[in-house]
Short mmCIF file of C-alpha atoms and ligand atoms in Angstrom, two decimals:
data_model
loop_
_atom_site.label_atom_id
_atom_site.label_comp_id
_atom_site.label_asym_id
_atom_site.label_seq_id
_atom_site.Cartn_x
_atom_site.Cartn_y
_atom_site.Cartn_z
CA MET Z 13 11.33 -1.84 33.80
CA LEU Z 14 9.01 -4.70 32.79
CA GLN Z 15 7.17 -4.78 36.12
CA GLY Z 16 3.42 -4.52 35.49
CA LYS Z 17 3.81 -4.20 31.71
CA LYS Z 18 1.13 -5.90 29.63
CA ILE Z 19 2.78 -8.01 26.97
CA LEU Z 20 0.97 -9.94 24.28
CA ILE Z 21 2.99 -12.71 22.63
CA GLY Z 22 2.04 -13.99 19.18
CA ILE Z 23 3.44 -17.33 18.09
CA SER Z 24 3.41 -18.43 14.46
CA GLY Z 25 4.50 -21.78 13.01
CA SER Z 26 8.25 -22.21 13.24
CA ILE Z 27 10.60 -24.55 15.03
CA ALA Z 28 12.00 -21.46 16.82
CA ALA Z 29 8.77 -21.40 18.87
CA TYR Z 30 10.59 -23.50 21.49
CA LYS Z 31 12.53 -20.34 22.41
CA THR Z 32 9.28 -18.48 23.05
CA ILE Z 33 8.64 -20.71 26.05
CA LEU Z 34 11.71 -19.21 27.74
CA LEU Z 35 10.74 -15.73 26.55
CA VAL Z 36 7.37 -16.02 28.30
CA ARG Z 37 9.02 -17.35 31.44
CA LEU Z 38 11.57 -14.52 31.56
CA LEU Z 39 8.90 -11.86 31.00
CA VAL Z 40 6.69 -13.25 33.77
CA LYS Z 41 9.73 -13.49 36.07
CA ALA Z 42 10.48 -9.81 35.35
CA GLY Z 43 6.98 -8.92 36.58
CA ALA Z 44 5.19 -8.52 33.24
CA GLU Z 45 1.63 -9.65 32.67
CA VAL Z 46 1.75 -11.97 29.66
CA LYS Z 47 -0.95 -13.30 27.35
CA VAL Z 48 -0.28 -15.61 24.42
CA VAL Z 49 -2.06 -15.91 21.09
CA MET Z 50 -1.00 -18.75 18.77
CA THR Z 51 -1.68 -19.80 15.21
CA THR Z 52 -2.96 -23.32 14.67
CA ALA Z 53 0.30 -24.24 12.90
CA SER Z 54 2.40 -23.21 15.93
CA LYS Z 55 0.64 -25.83 18.09
CA GLU Z 56 2.67 -28.43 16.19
CA PHE Z 57 5.84 -26.91 17.66
CA VAL Z 58 4.92 -25.95 21.23
CA SER Z 59 2.14 -26.99 23.51
CA PRO Z 60 -0.46 -24.38 24.50
CA LEU Z 61 -0.57 -26.06 27.92
CA VAL Z 62 3.08 -25.13 28.60
CA LEU Z 63 2.46 -21.53 27.54
CA ALA Z 64 -0.77 -21.25 29.52
CA THR Z 65 1.00 -22.57 32.61
CA LEU Z 66 3.98 -20.23 32.27
CA SER Z 67 1.96 -17.15 31.31
CA LYS Z 68 -0.69 -17.91 33.96
CA ASN Z 69 -3.29 -17.04 31.33
CA LYS Z 70 -5.46 -19.00 28.93
CA VAL Z 71 -3.77 -19.30 25.52
CA LEU Z 72 -5.91 -17.97 22.69
CA ILE Z 73 -5.91 -19.71 19.32
CA ASP Z 74 -9.30 -19.50 17.62
CA LEU Z 75 -11.31 -16.47 16.59
CA ALA Z 76 -14.39 -18.14 17.98
CA SER Z 77 -15.41 -21.35 19.67
CA GLU Z 78 -18.95 -22.75 19.75
CA ASP Z 79 -20.12 -20.45 22.52
CA GLU Z 80 -17.42 -17.80 22.73
CA TRP Z 81 -15.90 -15.11 20.55
CA ALA Z 82 -12.28 -14.06 21.19
CA ASN Z 83 -12.28 -10.29 21.47
CA HIS Z 84 -9.29 -9.45 19.29
CA VAL Z 85 -9.91 -5.70 19.51
CA GLN Z 86 -9.80 -5.80 23.29
CA LEU Z 87 -6.56 -7.85 23.23
CA GLY Z 88 -4.75 -5.40 20.93
CA ARG Z 89 -5.84 -2.51 23.15
CA TRP Z 90 -4.96 -4.32 26.38
CA ALA Z 91 -1.30 -4.83 25.44
CA ASP Z 92 1.52 -2.31 25.90
CA VAL Z 93 3.38 -4.21 23.21
CA PHE Z 94 2.60 -7.12 20.89
CA ILE Z 95 5.65 -9.33 20.27
CA ILE Z 96 5.28 -11.81 17.42
CA ALA Z 97 7.99 -14.41 18.02
CA PRO Z 98 8.65 -16.41 16.00
CA LEU Z 99 7.41 -14.64 12.90
CA SER Z 100 7.11 -17.21 10.09
CA CYS Z 101 7.29 -16.36 6.38
CA ASN Z 102 3.60 -17.08 6.06
CA THR Z 103 2.52 -14.76 8.89
CA LEU Z 104 4.91 -12.10 7.61
CA ALA Z 105 3.25 -12.21 4.19
CA LYS Z 106 -0.20 -12.00 5.80
CA MET Z 107 0.93 -8.97 7.84
CA ALA Z 108 2.25 -7.27 4.71
CA TYR Z 109 -1.03 -7.75 2.83
CA GLY Z 110 -3.52 -7.52 5.67
CA LEU Z 111 -4.94 -11.06 5.45
CA CYS Z 112 -7.15 -11.95 8.38
CA ASP Z 113 -7.73 -15.69 8.51
CA ASN Z 114 -6.85 -16.40 12.15
CA LEU Z 115 -6.99 -14.83 15.60
CA LEU Z 116 -3.33 -13.74 15.58
CA MET Z 117 -3.91 -11.76 12.37
CA ALA Z 118 -7.15 -10.27 13.67
CA VAL Z 119 -5.32 -9.11 16.81
CA TYR Z 120 -2.46 -7.74 14.73
CA LEU Z 121 -4.74 -5.79 12.40
CA SER Z 122 -6.67 -4.26 15.28
CA ALA Z 123 -3.70 -3.66 17.64
CA THR Z 124 -3.25 -0.08 18.81
CA CYS Z 125 0.04 -0.84 20.60
CA LYS Z 126 3.51 -1.12 19.06
CA VAL Z 127 4.18 -4.41 17.29
CA VAL Z 128 7.64 -6.02 17.46
CA VAL Z 129 8.47 -9.08 15.37
CA ALA Z 130 11.26 -11.64 15.71
CA PRO Z 131 11.50 -13.41 12.35
CA ALA Z 132 12.66 -17.02 12.12
CA MET Z 133 13.33 -18.73 8.82
CA ASP Z 134 15.83 -20.68 6.81
CA GLU Z 135 18.56 -18.71 5.14
CA ASP Z 136 17.23 -19.02 1.58
CA MET Z 137 13.72 -18.02 2.67
CA TRP Z 138 15.17 -15.10 4.62
CA HIS Z 139 17.06 -13.80 1.58
CA HIS Z 140 14.16 -14.32 -0.87
CA GLY Z 141 13.08 -11.10 -2.52
CA ALA Z 142 9.47 -11.63 -1.37
CA THR Z 143 10.54 -11.94 2.28
CA GLN Z 144 12.72 -8.86 2.16
CA ARG Z 145 10.01 -6.87 0.39
CA ASN Z 146 7.41 -7.99 2.95
CA LEU Z 147 9.73 -6.94 5.77
CA ASP Z 148 10.05 -3.50 4.18
CA ILE Z 149 6.26 -3.30 3.90
CA ILE Z 150 5.61 -4.16 7.56
CA LYS Z 151 8.39 -1.76 8.59
CA SER Z 152 6.59 0.98 6.68
CA TYR Z 153 3.52 0.29 8.88
CA GLY Z 154 5.64 1.15 11.96
CA ASN Z 155 6.34 -2.40 13.11
CA LEU Z 156 9.78 -3.00 14.66
CA ILE Z 157 11.89 -5.90 13.44
CA ILE Z 158 14.38 -7.65 15.70
CA PRO Z 159 17.42 -8.63 13.60
CA VAL Z 160 17.82 -12.36 12.91
CA GLY Z 161 20.94 -14.15 14.08
CA ASN Z 162 23.52 -16.06 12.13
CA GLY Z 163 24.16 -19.70 12.99
CA GLU Z 164 22.88 -23.25 12.75
CA LEU Z 165 19.39 -23.44 11.26
CA ALA Z 166 16.73 -26.11 11.56
CA SER Z 167 17.60 -27.32 8.03
CA GLY Z 168 21.14 -28.11 9.21
CA LEU Z 169 22.46 -25.25 7.08
CA VAL Z 170 24.44 -22.50 8.72
CA GLY Z 171 23.53 -18.93 7.91
CA GLU Z 172 21.19 -16.01 8.59
CA GLY Z 173 17.63 -16.51 9.75
CA ARG Z 174 17.81 -17.67 13.38
CA MET Z 175 15.26 -16.06 15.65
CA ALA Z 176 16.86 -13.74 18.23
CA GLU Z 177 17.42 -15.31 21.65
CA PRO Z 178 14.79 -14.56 24.35
CA GLU Z 179 17.20 -12.30 26.28
CA GLU Z 180 17.90 -10.33 23.10
CA ILE Z 181 14.16 -9.94 22.43
CA ILE Z 182 13.66 -8.59 25.97
CA ARG Z 183 16.62 -6.21 25.60
CA PHE Z 184 15.24 -4.96 22.25
CA VAL Z 185 11.76 -4.39 23.64
CA THR Z 186 13.05 -2.69 26.79
CA GLU Z 187 15.28 -0.37 24.78
CA ASN Z 188 12.83 0.43 22.00
CA ILE Z 189 9.45 0.38 23.74
CA PHE Z 190 9.82 0.84 27.47
CA ARG Z 191 12.76 3.26 27.82
CA THR Z 192 11.27 6.28 29.59
CA ASN Z 193 11.83 10.01 29.03
CA THR Z 194 12.42 10.82 32.70
CA LEU Z 195 16.10 11.62 32.17
CA THR Z 196 16.04 12.52 28.49
CA GLY Z 197 18.68 15.20 27.84
CA LYS Z 198 20.63 14.28 30.98
CA LYS Z 199 24.19 13.00 30.65
CA VAL Z 200 25.47 10.54 33.24
CA LEU Z 201 29.05 9.46 33.86
CA ILE Z 202 29.50 6.22 35.77
CA THR Z 203 32.75 4.62 36.94
CA ALA Z 204 32.69 0.88 37.56
CA GLY Z 205 34.81 -2.16 38.30
CA PRO Z 206 38.32 -2.45 39.67
CA THR Z 207 41.48 -0.88 38.34
CA TYR Z 208 44.62 -2.90 37.61
CA GLU Z 209 47.88 -1.20 38.53
CA PRO Z 210 50.77 -2.91 36.73
CA ILE Z 211 53.92 -3.95 38.58
CA ASP Z 212 55.58 -5.55 35.57
CA PRO Z 213 54.28 -6.94 32.21
CA VAL Z 214 52.61 -9.93 33.93
CA ARG Z 215 51.58 -8.72 37.40
CA PHE Z 216 49.30 -6.09 38.76
CA ILE Z 217 47.64 -4.85 41.95
CA GLY Z 218 43.87 -5.22 41.67
CA ASN Z 219 40.82 -5.89 43.81
CA HIS Z 220 37.73 -8.08 43.91
CA SER Z 221 35.29 -5.62 42.32
CA SER Z 222 33.26 -7.34 39.56
CA GLY Z 223 31.77 -4.19 38.02
CA LYS Z 224 28.25 -5.65 38.42
CA MET Z 225 26.92 -2.76 40.51
CA GLY Z 226 28.24 -0.06 38.15
CA PHE Z 227 26.93 -1.84 35.06
CA ALA Z 228 23.50 -2.26 36.66
CA ILE Z 229 23.48 1.47 37.51
CA ALA Z 230 24.46 2.37 33.93
CA GLU Z 231 21.61 0.22 32.56
CA ALA Z 232 19.11 1.65 35.03
CA PHE Z 233 19.99 5.25 34.04
CA TYR Z 234 19.81 4.32 30.36
CA GLU Z 235 16.35 2.79 30.86
CA GLN Z 236 15.19 6.17 32.23
CA GLY Z 237 16.27 7.91 29.01
CA ALA Z 238 19.67 9.27 30.09
CA GLU Z 239 22.71 9.48 27.84
CA VAL Z 240 25.13 7.17 29.64
CA TYR Z 241 28.95 7.08 29.65
CA LEU Z 242 30.30 4.04 31.48
CA VAL Z 243 34.01 4.06 32.34
CA SER Z 244 34.99 0.65 33.63
CA GLY Z 245 38.14 -1.14 34.70
CA PRO Z 246 38.73 -4.78 33.66
CA THR Z 247 35.51 -6.81 34.04
CA ASN Z 248 33.62 -9.75 32.60
CA GLU Z 249 30.43 -7.68 32.51
CA ARG Z 250 29.06 -6.49 29.17
CA THR Z 251 26.66 -3.61 28.60
CA LYS Z 252 23.19 -4.85 27.74
CA TYR Z 253 22.36 -1.79 25.64
CA ALA Z 254 24.33 -0.77 22.57
CA GLY Z 255 23.28 2.84 23.27
CA ILE Z 256 25.50 3.02 26.38
CA GLU Z 257 28.86 4.65 25.61
CA TYR Z 258 31.29 2.10 27.06
CA ILE Z 259 34.82 3.30 27.82
CA PRO Z 260 37.05 0.42 28.99
CA VAL Z 261 40.16 1.35 30.98
CA ASN Z 262 42.82 -0.49 32.98
CA THR Z 263 44.53 1.74 35.53
CA ALA Z 264 43.38 4.44 37.95
CA ALA Z 265 45.26 6.96 35.81
CA ASP Z 266 43.38 5.80 32.66
CA MET Z 267 40.07 6.05 34.53
CA TYR Z 268 40.94 9.53 35.73
CA SER Z 269 41.82 10.68 32.17
CA ALA Z 270 38.56 9.27 30.77
CA CYS Z 271 36.57 11.03 33.51
CA VAL Z 272 38.40 14.34 33.02
CA GLU Z 273 37.53 14.16 29.32
CA HIS Z 274 33.80 13.77 30.00
CA PHE Z 275 32.92 15.15 33.43
CA SER Z 276 32.55 18.85 32.58
CA THR Z 277 29.62 18.15 30.22
CA MET Z 278 27.82 15.72 32.56
CA HIS Z 279 24.76 16.42 34.70
CA ILE Z 280 25.26 13.41 36.97
CA GLY Z 281 28.35 11.47 38.07
CA ILE Z 282 28.15 8.12 39.84
CA PHE Z 283 31.53 6.99 41.12
CA SER Z 284 31.06 3.34 41.94
CA ALA Z 285 34.46 2.05 40.82
CA ALA Z 286 36.81 0.42 43.31
CA VAL Z 287 39.75 2.56 42.23
CA ALA Z 288 43.18 1.57 43.54
CA ASP Z 289 44.28 4.10 46.16
CA TYR Z 290 47.96 3.38 45.40
CA THR Z 291 49.89 2.48 42.28
CA PRO Z 292 53.52 1.33 41.80
CA VAL Z 293 55.92 4.23 41.45
CA GLU Z 294 57.69 2.38 38.65
CA VAL Z 295 56.52 -0.36 36.32
CA ALA Z 296 59.29 -2.81 35.43
CA SER Z 297 59.62 -3.20 31.68
CA GLU Z 298 60.57 -6.90 32.01
CA LYS Z 299 59.11 -9.59 34.26
CA ILE Z 300 60.62 -9.23 37.75
CA LYS Z 301 62.63 -12.38 38.56
CA LYS Z 302 62.47 -14.12 41.93
CA LYS Z 303 65.67 -13.39 43.89
CA GLU Z 304 65.50 -12.02 47.45
CA ASP Z 305 63.44 -13.55 50.28
CA HIS Z 306 61.67 -10.25 50.79
CA PHE Z 307 60.51 -7.95 48.09
CA SER Z 308 58.69 -4.65 48.27
CA VAL Z 309 57.10 -2.42 45.71
CA ALA Z 310 57.13 1.34 46.26
CA LEU Z 311 53.62 2.76 45.86
CA GLN Z 312 52.27 6.26 45.39
CA LYS Z 313 48.78 7.67 45.77
CA THR Z 314 46.49 7.71 42.74
CA THR Z 315 44.39 10.77 41.98
CA ASP Z 316 41.05 10.57 43.76
CA ILE Z 317 38.60 10.84 40.84
CA LEU Z 318 35.52 11.46 42.99
CA ALA Z 319 37.33 14.14 45.03
CA GLU Z 320 38.47 15.84 41.81
CA ALA Z 321 34.93 15.77 40.45
CA GLY Z 322 33.79 17.22 43.81
CA LYS Z 323 36.25 20.11 43.39
CA GLN Z 324 35.17 20.87 39.83
CA LYS Z 325 31.45 20.33 40.41
CA LYS Z 326 29.20 23.07 39.03
CA PRO Z 327 25.80 23.92 40.57
CA ASN Z 328 23.93 21.91 37.92
CA GLN Z 329 25.99 18.77 38.57
CA PHE Z 330 25.04 16.03 41.03
CA ILE Z 331 27.63 13.49 42.13
CA VAL Z 332 27.35 10.30 44.11
CA GLY Z 333 30.27 8.45 45.68
CA PHE Z 334 30.49 4.99 47.15
CA ALA Z 335 31.97 3.88 50.42
CA LEU Z 336 32.82 0.33 51.37
CA GLU Z 337 33.47 0.24 55.08
CA THR Z 338 34.21 -2.41 57.66
CA GLU Z 339 34.05 -0.27 60.82
CA ASN Z 340 32.43 3.02 61.95
CA GLU Z 341 30.51 2.72 58.72
CA LEU Z 342 28.18 5.72 58.85
CA ALA Z 343 30.79 8.06 60.33
CA ASN Z 344 33.36 7.07 57.70
CA ALA Z 345 30.81 7.43 54.89
CA ALA Z 346 29.80 10.89 56.18
CA ASP Z 347 33.46 11.87 56.30
CA LYS Z 348 33.81 10.92 52.61
CA LEU Z 349 30.65 12.86 51.73
CA TYR Z 350 32.17 16.12 53.02
CA ARG Z 351 35.83 15.43 52.20
CA LYS Z 352 35.02 14.67 48.54
CA ASN Z 353 32.16 17.18 48.23
CA ALA Z 354 29.68 14.57 46.98
CA ASP Z 355 25.92 15.16 46.98
CA ALA Z 356 25.34 11.68 48.33
CA ILE Z 357 27.31 8.61 49.42
CA VAL Z 358 26.15 5.05 48.90
CA LEU Z 359 27.43 3.00 51.81
CA ASN Z 360 28.08 -0.70 51.27
CA SER Z 361 28.68 -2.82 54.28
CA LEU Z 362 30.88 -5.89 54.14
CA ARG Z 363 29.16 -7.04 57.34
CA VAL Z 364 25.94 -7.97 55.51
CA ALA Z 365 26.08 -11.52 54.08
CA GLY Z 366 25.24 -11.42 50.36
CA ALA Z 367 26.24 -7.77 49.89
CA GLY Z 368 29.30 -6.25 48.25
CA PHE Z 369 31.89 -7.66 45.83
CA ARG Z 370 30.97 -10.35 43.28
CA ASN Z 371 27.52 -11.03 44.77
CA ASN Z 372 24.41 -10.51 42.68
CA THR Z 373 22.72 -8.90 45.66
CA ASN Z 374 23.56 -5.84 47.71
CA GLN Z 375 22.39 -3.80 50.67
CA ILE Z 376 23.05 -0.09 50.82
CA THR Z 377 22.46 3.03 52.87
CA ILE Z 378 22.40 6.38 51.04
CA ILE Z 379 23.35 9.44 53.07
CA ASN Z 380 23.42 13.12 52.18
CA LYS Z 381 24.50 16.42 53.72
CA LYS Z 382 21.05 17.08 55.18
CA GLY Z 383 21.64 14.08 57.41
CA GLU Z 384 19.00 12.04 55.58
CA LYS Z 385 19.52 8.29 55.52
CA VAL Z 386 17.81 5.91 53.08
CA GLU Z 387 18.37 2.24 53.78
CA SER Z 388 17.63 -0.58 51.32
CA GLU Z 389 16.83 -4.22 51.93
CA LEU Z 390 19.20 -6.94 50.69
CA VAL Z 391 17.98 -7.15 47.09
CA SER Z 392 19.38 -7.74 43.59
CA LYS Z 393 21.97 -5.30 42.26
CA LYS Z 394 19.42 -4.46 39.55
CA ASP Z 395 16.93 -3.37 42.24
CA ILE Z 396 19.64 -1.44 44.08
CA ALA Z 397 20.55 0.30 40.79
CA ASN Z 398 16.90 1.32 40.29
CA GLN Z 399 16.78 2.65 43.86
CA ILE Z 400 19.93 4.72 43.29
CA VAL Z 401 18.48 6.13 40.04
CA SER Z 402 15.18 6.96 41.78
CA TYR Z 403 17.13 8.65 44.57
CA VAL Z 404 19.09 10.77 42.08
CA ILE Z 405 15.91 11.72 40.19
CA ALA Z 406 14.25 12.78 43.46
CA HIS Z 407 17.25 14.84 44.66
CA LEU Z 408 18.67 16.14 41.37
CA TYR Z 409 17.33 19.65 41.63
CA GLU Z 410 17.71 20.05 45.39
CA SER Z 411 21.34 21.02 45.78
N1 LIG O 525 37.52 6.94 44.46
C1 LIG O 525 37.92 7.55 43.29
N2 LIG O 525 39.24 7.60 42.98
C2 LIG O 525 40.16 7.07 43.78
C3 LIG O 525 39.76 6.43 44.98
C4 LIG O 525 38.41 6.39 45.29
O1 LIG O 525 37.08 8.05 42.55
N3 LIG O 525 41.44 7.11 43.43
C5 LIG O 525 36.08 6.94 44.77
C6 LIG O 525 35.42 5.62 44.71
O2 LIG O 525 34.93 5.34 43.41
C7 LIG O 525 34.28 5.78 45.72
C8 LIG O 525 34.88 6.69 46.76
O3 LIG O 525 35.95 7.36 46.12
O4 LIG O 525 33.19 6.44 45.15
C9 LIG O 525 35.33 6.05 48.02
O5 LIG O 525 36.50 5.34 47.83
P1 LIG O 525 37.34 4.79 49.08
O6 LIG O 525 38.52 4.04 48.55
O7 LIG O 525 36.43 4.06 50.02
O8 LIG O 525 37.75 6.15 49.77
P2 LIG O 525 39.11 6.66 50.33
O9 LIG O 525 39.07 8.12 50.22
O10 LIG O 525 40.23 5.97 49.66
O11 LIG O 525 39.03 6.27 51.83
P3 LIG O 525 39.67 5.03 52.64
O12 LIG O 525 40.45 4.19 51.67
O13 LIG O 525 40.48 5.66 53.68
O14 LIG O 525 38.46 4.34 53.18
#
């Protein structure tokens, strides 16, 4: 999502500027092209050399040097977004009243791109009437304000005014500036994670699924503008975007109920959960005590959610199933494609080192009923998620 984006970072004088170093690094790592403009005061907090090295671009501070004039108009037109982080009280006031006594302000006043600010101040300054009024003024100009955090402040006080963390700034900018319209109006249901089938109040049958792949797919669909419903079994993953409708469940039966409730209104269904195929016939109400040498639990089949969706699928719905195979991989995946009436199956192989459960990387092959086969490299689950979304976008109107 940030690949190739042109991001201009403005740094004003605040101790929180140390966090901007990481922000620049993360943006560059995500493939963005980053340029930095600083106020003179901010040089007291972070070194331009560090920022120039990380951004791979000369840091701009002065409106003009002896033989050169910094083209602030060109900078504001070059950027896809101008992020001012940290935003000090002083720079905020200048933005509200249009003062132009440094390069950062000249760039701000001539910027044609969206401007996002991450304020950083002490709690009393943050709550001052002048600050709040200035924030309202810059909001009225169309600037976006990233909420401050609550916690320990440079003064030693604890309260509101902390600059948002770099990851939060990136999430805010991705969601508010770079989310595309490609899938606007499309509703997507995604199942993720394992399911836990209880045996008694303390034990369950589960599996090694982490939910990482499903969460990455949900985020990738959301970034393309879709309305996303994510039904997940127990997981440590958290949705990055507040706009994703997150429906946590425990058992296969819970997951099925949640899907039944939503599926009929969806355009796309991605069934990536590792749903238990069997569940205990009875759940003991008390903890089962150790007695016999051998112990068995009677199991019964769960409802196959993907197969049910395949049965109910209307012509305007596109569904994708997953297959994790250890032998006869393609043949087994093709069998699932037809048996469950999916439009495509994403085949994961446990044979590839670094792919599958718990890993941050994956390698997949997508097959469809036309016999087409799209194979990915071993890449991050985020990249795999983007490839799956691109595949769905390309094939959505085919079937
Ligand atoms: N699936 C589901 N509900 C179930 C079981 C599976 O929705 N109760 C979905 C999975 O989310 C996945 C696909 O079905 O998209 C494949 O699951 P898998 O367990 O591999 O398929 P099975 O039909 O159980 O085949 P087998 O266990 O024989 O490989």
